Amino acid sequence: MTPATRQKVLGLYRKIFQIAKKWQSASGQTEETIKEKEYIKNEARTLFRKNKHVTDPKLIEQCIEECEARIEIGLHYNIPYPRPIHLPPMGLAHKQGRTLRHQEQLRKISKPIYLKSHDEVS
């Protein structure tokens, strides 16, 4: 990792914790705010630790883009949790075979960047 990339990643990590410190839930309830602050911190720790040993520059850039997208969406919608994606349900495909594999592949391709790591961690 180049020093510039390292600084960018550390800056994002600090930014997330600053956001968590100032976070107010949409409902305004204290319990909800505390819960959401903890979620933000735990999610950041988990994802940054999971990707700590990534060395591929393209993969690092994808992780940075995902982080920035999740920050912007979270601040815009005032929701710290990843927003659900609206894809057709898997119920139409058979439980095995090419149709299922094709639908799974389409879902993977069409998944927004801010949800790439969500299924791996959750």
Tab-separated table of N, CA and C in Angstrom:
chain	number	residue	atom	x	y	z
A	1	MET	N	0.854	-1.175	0.000
A	1	MET	CA	0.000	0.000	0.000
A	1	MET	C	0.895	1.232	0.000
A	2	THR	N	0.570	2.155	-0.855
A	2	THR	CA	1.358	3.381	-0.925
A	2	THR	C	1.035	4.270	0.279
A	3	PRO	N	1.955	5.147	0.638
A	3	PRO	CA	1.687	6.045	1.768
A	3	PRO	C	0.443	6.919	1.563
A	4	ALA	N	0.193	7.338	0.327
A	4	ALA	CA	-0.983	8.171	0.055
A	4	ALA	C	-2.269	7.378	0.279
A	5	THR	N	-2.272	6.123	-0.162
A	5	THR	CA	-3.448	5.273	0.032
A	5	THR	C	-3.651	4.991	1.511
A	6	ARG	N	-2.560	4.748	2.201
A	6	ARG	CA	-2.642	4.492	3.646
A	6	ARG	C	-3.255	5.688	4.373
A	7	GLN	N	-2.834	6.889	4.013
A	7	GLN	CA	-3.381	8.098	4.633
A	7	GLN	C	-4.864	8.250	4.317
A	8	LYS	N	-5.252	7.907	3.097
A	8	LYS	CA	-6.654	8.002	2.697
A	8	LYS	C	-7.507	7.033	3.515
A	9	VAL	N	-7.015	5.798	3.686
A	9	VAL	CA	-7.745	4.785	4.446
A	9	VAL	C	-7.853	5.204	5.913
A	10	LEU	N	-6.756	5.648	6.496
A	10	LEU	CA	-6.793	6.091	7.889
A	10	LEU	C	-7.695	7.308	8.063
A	11	GLY	N	-7.701	8.197	7.069
A	11	GLY	CA	-8.593	9.356	7.117
A	11	GLY	C	-10.058	8.942	7.092
A	12	LEU	N	-10.393	7.942	6.282
A	12	LEU	CA	-11.767	7.430	6.248
A	12	LEU	C	-12.145	6.801	7.586
A	13	TYR	N	-11.208	6.061	8.165
A	13	TYR	CA	-11.455	5.415	9.458
A	13	TYR	C	-11.744	6.468	10.532
A	14	ARG	N	-10.924	7.524	10.556
A	14	ARG	CA	-11.138	8.620	11.514
A	14	ARG	C	-12.465	9.326	11.249
A	15	LYS	N	-12.777	9.534	9.986
A	15	LYS	CA	-14.022	10.220	9.617
A	15	LYS	C	-15.237	9.443	10.114
A	16	ILE	N	-15.192	8.127	9.989
A	16	ILE	CA	-16.305	7.294	10.449
A	16	ILE	C	-16.493	7.445	11.959
A	17	PHE	N	-15.411	7.443	12.715
A	17	PHE	CA	-15.541	7.576	14.165
A	17	PHE	C	-15.972	8.985	14.571
A	18	GLN	N	-15.604	9.994	13.795
A	18	GLN	CA	-16.102	11.343	14.061
A	18	GLN	C	-17.600	11.426	13.786
A	19	ILE	N	-18.038	10.762	12.723
A	19	ILE	CA	-19.470	10.724	12.408
A	19	ILE	C	-20.219	10.016	13.529
A	20	ALA	N	-19.657	8.896	13.994
A	20	ALA	CA	-20.309	8.140	15.079
A	20	ALA	C	-20.419	8.979	16.345
A	21	LYS	N	-19.421	9.772	16.624
A	21	LYS	CA	-19.428	10.604	17.835
A	21	LYS	C	-20.550	11.643	17.786
A	22	LYS	N	-20.805	12.199	16.594
A	22	LYS	CA	-21.804	13.252	16.446
A	22	LYS	C	-23.177	12.726	16.020
A	23	TRP	N	-23.299	11.420	15.806
A	23	TRP	CA	-24.515	10.841	15.220
A	23	TRP	C	-25.751	11.062	16.085
A	24	GLN	N	-26.853	11.418	15.437
A	24	GLN	CA	-28.165	11.514	16.072
A	24	GLN	C	-29.126	10.671	15.251
A	25	SER	N	-29.891	9.818	15.914
A	25	SER	CA	-30.834	8.977	15.177
A	25	SER	C	-31.971	9.829	14.624
A	26	ALA	N	-32.621	9.314	13.612
A	26	ALA	CA	-33.732	10.037	12.994
A	26	ALA	C	-34.900	10.183	13.955
A	27	SER	N	-35.066	9.201	14.848
A	27	SER	CA	-36.176	9.259	15.801
A	27	SER	C	-35.898	10.236	16.942
A	28	GLY	N	-34.621	10.501	17.209
A	28	GLY	CA	-34.258	11.411	18.287
A	28	GLY	C	-34.230	10.762	19.661
A	29	GLN	N	-34.537	9.470	19.738
A	29	GLN	CA	-34.523	8.765	21.020
A	29	GLN	C	-33.088	8.428	21.418
A	30	THR	N	-32.800	8.579	22.687
A	30	THR	CA	-31.448	8.357	23.197
A	30	THR	C	-31.004	6.916	23.003
A	31	GLU	N	-31.880	5.962	23.308
A	31	GLU	CA	-31.514	4.551	23.178
A	31	GLU	C	-31.189	4.204	21.726
A	32	GLU	N	-31.992	4.724	20.826
A	32	GLU	CA	-31.796	4.469	19.394
A	32	GLU	C	-30.484	5.091	18.923
A	33	THR	N	-30.188	6.295	19.396
A	33	THR	CA	-28.949	6.969	19.019
A	33	THR	C	-27.747	6.170	19.491
A	34	ILE	N	-27.778	5.706	20.724
A	34	ILE	CA	-26.662	4.923	21.268
A	34	ILE	C	-26.478	3.632	20.474
A	35	LYS	N	-27.570	2.982	20.170
A	35	LYS	CA	-27.533	1.735	19.405
A	35	LYS	C	-26.920	1.958	18.019
A	36	GLU	N	-27.324	3.033	17.356
A	36	GLU	CA	-26.811	3.330	16.019
A	36	GLU	C	-25.337	3.734	16.064
A	37	LYS	N	-24.936	4.483	17.092
A	37	LYS	CA	-23.525	4.847	17.241
A	37	LYS	C	-22.659	3.599	17.396
A	38	GLU	N	-23.112	2.668	18.213
A	38	GLU	CA	-22.371	1.424	18.416
A	38	GLU	C	-22.310	0.610	17.125
A	39	TYR	N	-23.407	0.583	16.386
A	39	TYR	CA	-23.416	-0.141	15.116
A	39	TYR	C	-22.376	0.448	14.163
A	40	ILE	N	-22.322	1.765	14.058
A	40	ILE	CA	-21.369	2.426	13.162
A	40	ILE	C	-19.944	2.051	13.545
A	41	LYS	N	-19.623	2.137	14.820
A	41	LYS	CA	-18.266	1.814	15.281
A	41	LYS	C	-17.921	0.354	15.037
A	42	ASN	N	-18.834	-0.547	15.397
A	42	ASN	CA	-18.563	-1.981	15.241
A	42	ASN	C	-18.434	-2.377	13.773
A	43	GLU	N	-19.285	-1.815	12.936
A	43	GLU	CA	-19.228	-2.115	11.504
A	43	GLU	C	-17.901	-1.632	10.914
A	44	ALA	N	-17.465	-0.450	11.300
A	44	ALA	CA	-16.198	0.077	10.801
A	44	ALA	C	-15.031	-0.797	11.260
A	45	ARG	N	-15.002	-1.122	12.531
A	45	ARG	CA	-13.919	-1.973	13.045
A	45	ARG	C	-13.879	-3.309	12.316
A	46	THR	N	-15.039	-3.933	12.167
A	46	THR	CA	-15.112	-5.250	11.536
A	46	THR	C	-14.612	-5.204	10.095
A	47	LEU	N	-15.113	-4.251	9.319
A	47	LEU	CA	-14.734	-4.189	7.910
A	47	LEU	C	-13.282	-3.776	7.708
A	48	PHE	N	-12.794	-2.832	8.491
A	48	PHE	CA	-11.409	-2.414	8.338
A	48	PHE	C	-10.458	-3.531	8.764
A	49	ARG	N	-10.790	-4.259	9.826
A	49	ARG	CA	-9.944	-5.386	10.239
A	49	ARG	C	-9.991	-6.516	9.222
A	50	LYS	N	-11.156	-6.739	8.649
A	50	LYS	CA	-11.302	-7.800	7.654
A	50	LYS	C	-10.438	-7.514	6.436
A	51	ASN	N	-10.339	-6.263	6.047
A	51	ASN	CA	-9.587	-5.879	4.852
A	51	ASN	C	-8.175	-5.387	5.161
A	52	LYS	N	-7.718	-5.629	6.360
A	52	LYS	CA	-6.407	-5.141	6.801
A	52	LYS	C	-5.254	-5.678	5.947
A	53	HIS	N	-5.372	-6.906	5.484
A	53	HIS	CA	-4.272	-7.542	4.767
A	53	HIS	C	-4.443	-7.511	3.248
A	54	VAL	N	-5.358	-6.721	2.750
A	54	VAL	CA	-5.558	-6.601	1.300
A	54	VAL	C	-4.382	-5.833	0.711
A	55	THR	N	-3.796	-6.387	-0.361
A	55	THR	CA	-2.638	-5.734	-0.978
A	55	THR	C	-2.875	-5.344	-2.425
A	56	ASP	N	-3.883	-5.897	-3.057
A	56	ASP	CA	-4.178	-5.585	-4.455
A	56	ASP	C	-4.690	-4.149	-4.567
A	57	PRO	N	-4.003	-3.290	-5.335
A	57	PRO	CA	-4.420	-1.879	-5.439
A	57	PRO	C	-5.855	-1.688	-5.944
A	58	LYS	N	-6.298	-2.534	-6.873
A	58	LYS	CA	-7.672	-2.405	-7.388
A	58	LYS	C	-8.686	-2.757	-6.309
A	59	LEU	N	-8.398	-3.782	-5.547
A	59	LEU	CA	-9.302	-4.183	-4.468
A	59	LEU	C	-9.327	-3.131	-3.359
A	60	ILE	N	-8.187	-2.551	-3.080
A	60	ILE	CA	-8.124	-1.478	-2.081
A	60	ILE	C	-8.974	-0.299	-2.537
A	61	GLU	N	-8.869	0.047	-3.806
A	61	GLU	CA	-9.655	1.169	-4.345
A	61	GLU	C	-11.146	0.865	-4.285
A	62	GLN	N	-11.537	-0.379	-4.547
A	62	GLN	CA	-12.947	-0.760	-4.436
A	62	GLN	C	-13.436	-0.624	-3.007
A	63	CYS	N	-12.617	-1.024	-2.051
A	63	CYS	CA	-12.988	-0.900	-0.638
A	63	CYS	C	-13.145	0.563	-0.237
A	64	ILE	N	-12.254	1.401	-0.733
A	64	ILE	CA	-12.330	2.840	-0.450
A	64	ILE	C	-13.615	3.424	-1.042
A	65	GLU	N	-13.934	3.051	-2.286
A	65	GLU	CA	-15.163	3.539	-2.923
A	65	GLU	C	-16.392	3.080	-2.157
A	66	GLU	N	-16.389	1.824	-1.701
A	66	GLU	CA	-17.522	1.320	-0.929
A	66	GLU	C	-17.673	2.102	0.369
A	67	CYS	N	-16.568	2.364	1.033
A	67	CYS	CA	-16.606	3.109	2.292
A	67	CYS	C	-17.160	4.516	2.073
A	68	GLU	N	-16.660	5.192	1.057
A	68	GLU	CA	-17.142	6.544	0.780
A	68	GLU	C	-18.625	6.548	0.421
A	69	ALA	N	-19.055	5.547	-0.344
A	69	ALA	CA	-20.475	5.468	-0.722
A	69	ALA	C	-21.348	5.233	0.503
A	70	ARG	N	-20.914	4.348	1.401
A	70	ARG	CA	-21.708	4.070	2.599
A	70	ARG	C	-21.772	5.287	3.516
A	71	ILE	N	-20.683	6.046	3.588
A	71	ILE	CA	-20.684	7.265	4.402
A	71	ILE	C	-21.693	8.266	3.834
A	72	GLU	N	-21.613	8.511	2.526
A	72	GLU	CA	-22.504	9.487	1.895
A	72	GLU	C	-23.963	9.076	2.009
A	73	ILE	N	-24.265	7.819	1.768
A	73	ILE	CA	-25.653	7.353	1.854
A	73	ILE	C	-26.153	7.423	3.289
A	74	GLY	N	-25.308	7.024	4.231
A	74	GLY	CA	-25.700	7.082	5.640
A	74	GLY	C	-25.999	8.503	6.097
A	75	LEU	N	-25.158	9.433	5.697
A	75	LEU	CA	-25.390	10.834	6.069
A	75	LEU	C	-26.605	11.417	5.352
A	76	HIS	N	-26.768	11.060	4.090
A	76	HIS	CA	-27.891	11.607	3.322
A	76	HIS	C	-29.239	11.132	3.873
A	77	TYR	N	-29.355	9.834	4.120
A	77	TYR	CA	-30.627	9.280	4.569
A	77	TYR	C	-30.759	9.223	6.094
A	78	ASN	N	-29.686	9.569	6.793
A	78	ASN	CA	-29.654	9.533	8.256
A	78	ASN	C	-29.975	8.125	8.781
A	79	ILE	N	-29.450	7.141	8.075
A	79	ILE	CA	-29.608	5.742	8.460
A	79	ILE	C	-28.218	5.098	8.404
A	80	PRO	N	-27.721	4.570	9.508
A	80	PRO	CA	-26.378	3.989	9.481
A	80	PRO	C	-26.321	2.607	8.828
A	81	TYR	N	-27.457	1.953	8.709
A	81	TYR	CA	-27.490	0.593	8.178
A	81	TYR	C	-27.497	0.636	6.658
A	82	PRO	N	-26.932	-0.383	6.013
A	82	PRO	CA	-26.977	-0.408	4.548
A	82	PRO	C	-28.418	-0.423	4.055
A	83	ARG	N	-28.677	0.327	3.018
A	83	ARG	CA	-30.033	0.398	2.467
A	83	ARG	C	-30.323	-0.871	1.690
A	84	PRO	N	-31.533	-1.370	1.784
A	84	PRO	CA	-31.875	-2.592	1.043
A	84	PRO	C	-31.844	-2.357	-0.458
A	85	ILE	N	-31.514	-3.403	-1.171
A	85	ILE	CA	-31.513	-3.303	-2.623
A	85	ILE	C	-32.789	-3.935	-3.153
A	86	HIS	N	-33.253	-3.446	-4.246
A	86	HIS	CA	-34.501	-3.919	-4.814
A	86	HIS	C	-34.196	-4.762	-6.044
A	87	LEU	N	-34.004	-6.034	-5.816
A	87	LEU	CA	-33.751	-6.979	-6.882
A	87	LEU	C	-34.858	-8.015	-6.878
A	88	PRO	N	-35.118	-8.638	-8.003
A	88	PRO	CA	-36.163	-9.651	-8.019
A	88	PRO	C	-35.809	-10.802	-7.075
A	89	PRO	N	-36.805	-11.373	-6.429
A	89	PRO	CA	-36.529	-12.463	-5.497
A	89	PRO	C	-36.024	-13.699	-6.229
A	90	MET	N	-35.341	-14.554	-5.487
A	90	MET	CA	-34.782	-15.773	-6.072
A	90	MET	C	-35.825	-16.878	-6.175
A	91	GLY	N	-37.043	-16.646	-5.773
A	91	GLY	CA	-38.060	-17.680	-5.722
A	91	GLY	C	-38.478	-18.237	-7.070
A	92	LEU	N	-38.193	-17.551	-8.170
A	92	LEU	CA	-38.629	-18.017	-9.471
A	92	LEU	C	-37.717	-19.089	-10.056
A	93	ALA	N	-36.472	-19.139	-9.620
A	93	ALA	CA	-35.533	-20.107	-10.168
A	93	ALA	C	-35.655	-21.437	-9.433
A	94	HIS	N	-35.294	-22.493	-10.138
A	94	HIS	CA	-35.253	-23.798	-9.500
A	94	HIS	C	-34.123	-23.797	-8.477
A	95	LYS	N	-34.168	-24.701	-7.545
A	95	LYS	CA	-33.184	-24.712	-6.465
A	95	LYS	C	-31.803	-25.171	-6.935
A	96	GLN	N	-31.689	-25.616	-8.152
A	96	GLN	CA	-30.395	-26.002	-8.710
A	96	GLN	C	-30.423	-25.793	-10.215
A	97	GLY	N	-29.266	-25.831	-10.809
A	97	GLY	CA	-29.212	-25.734	-12.256
A	97	GLY	C	-28.731	-24.385	-12.750
A	98	ARG	N	-28.759	-24.264	-14.082
A	98	ARG	CA	-28.225	-23.062	-14.722
A	98	ARG	C	-29.039	-21.821	-14.424
A	99	THR	N	-30.350	-21.961	-14.309
A	99	THR	CA	-31.197	-20.793	-14.060
A	99	THR	C	-30.856	-20.163	-12.725
A	100	LEU	N	-30.686	-20.980	-11.700
A	100	LEU	CA	-30.331	-20.464	-10.370
A	100	LEU	C	-28.959	-19.802	-10.401
A	101	ARG	N	-27.997	-20.473	-11.021
A	101	ARG	CA	-26.652	-19.891	-11.096
A	101	ARG	C	-26.675	-18.572	-11.858
A	102	HIS	N	-27.468	-18.519	-12.928
A	102	HIS	CA	-27.567	-17.293	-13.714
A	102	HIS	C	-28.189	-16.166	-12.887
A	103	GLN	N	-29.260	-16.463	-12.145
A	103	GLN	CA	-29.891	-15.439	-11.300
A	103	GLN	C	-28.933	-14.977	-10.206
A	104	GLU	N	-28.208	-15.910	-9.590
A	104	GLU	CA	-27.238	-15.532	-8.559
A	104	GLU	C	-26.159	-14.632	-9.139
A	105	GLN	N	-25.716	-14.955	-10.343
A	105	GLN	CA	-24.700	-14.143	-11.003
A	105	GLN	C	-25.236	-12.737	-11.304
A	106	LEU	N	-26.459	-12.639	-11.780
A	106	LEU	CA	-27.057	-11.333	-12.056
A	106	LEU	C	-27.204	-10.508	-10.780
A	107	ARG	N	-27.602	-11.144	-9.689
A	107	ARG	CA	-27.740	-10.435	-8.418
A	107	ARG	C	-26.393	-9.912	-7.953
A	108	LYS	N	-25.356	-10.726	-8.099
A	108	LYS	CA	-24.013	-10.322	-7.683
A	108	LYS	C	-23.515	-9.136	-8.503
A	109	ILE	N	-23.753	-9.173	-9.796
A	109	ILE	CA	-23.317	-8.091	-10.680
A	109	ILE	C	-24.077	-6.802	-10.390
A	110	SER	N	-25.372	-6.913	-10.116
A	110	SER	CA	-26.197	-5.719	-9.957
A	110	SER	C	-26.193	-5.160	-8.542
A	111	LYS	N	-25.483	-5.779	-7.617
A	111	LYS	CA	-25.441	-5.298	-6.243
A	111	LYS	C	-24.699	-3.958	-6.180
A	112	PRO	N	-25.271	-2.952	-5.541
A	112	PRO	CA	-24.613	-1.647	-5.439
A	112	PRO	C	-23.287	-1.745	-4.687
A	113	ILE	N	-22.397	-0.828	-4.953
A	113	ILE	CA	-21.062	-0.871	-4.368
A	113	ILE	C	-21.092	-0.763	-2.846
A	114	TYR	N	-22.067	-0.056	-2.306
A	114	TYR	CA	-22.093	0.116	-0.864
A	114	TYR	C	-22.553	-1.137	-0.123
A	115	LEU	N	-22.941	-2.182	-0.833
A	115	LEU	CA	-23.364	-3.429	-0.195
A	115	LEU	C	-22.444	-4.603	-0.517
A	116	LYS	N	-21.316	-4.367	-1.143
A	116	LYS	CA	-20.440	-5.464	-1.546
A	116	LYS	C	-19.979	-6.288	-0.346
A	117	SER	N	-19.642	-5.685	0.745
A	117	SER	CA	-19.118	-6.427	1.899
A	117	SER	C	-20.188	-6.727	2.947
A	118	HIS	N	-21.403	-6.249	2.759
A	118	HIS	CA	-22.428	-6.412	3.774
A	118	HIS	C	-22.774	-7.874	4.037
A	119	ASP	N	-22.965	-8.670	2.999
A	119	ASP	CA	-23.326	-10.065	3.180
A	119	ASP	C	-22.207	-10.874	3.809
A	120	GLU	N	-20.956	-10.493	3.555
A	120	GLU	CA	-19.821	-11.216	4.106
A	120	GLU	C	-19.717	-11.025	5.615
A	121	VAL	N	-20.089	-9.846	6.108
A	121	VAL	CA	-19.938	-9.524	7.519
A	121	VAL	C	-21.163	-9.918	8.316
A	122	SER	N	-22.341	-9.692	7.781
A	122	SER	CA	-23.593	-9.920	8.505
A	122	SER	C	-23.814	-11.371	8.827
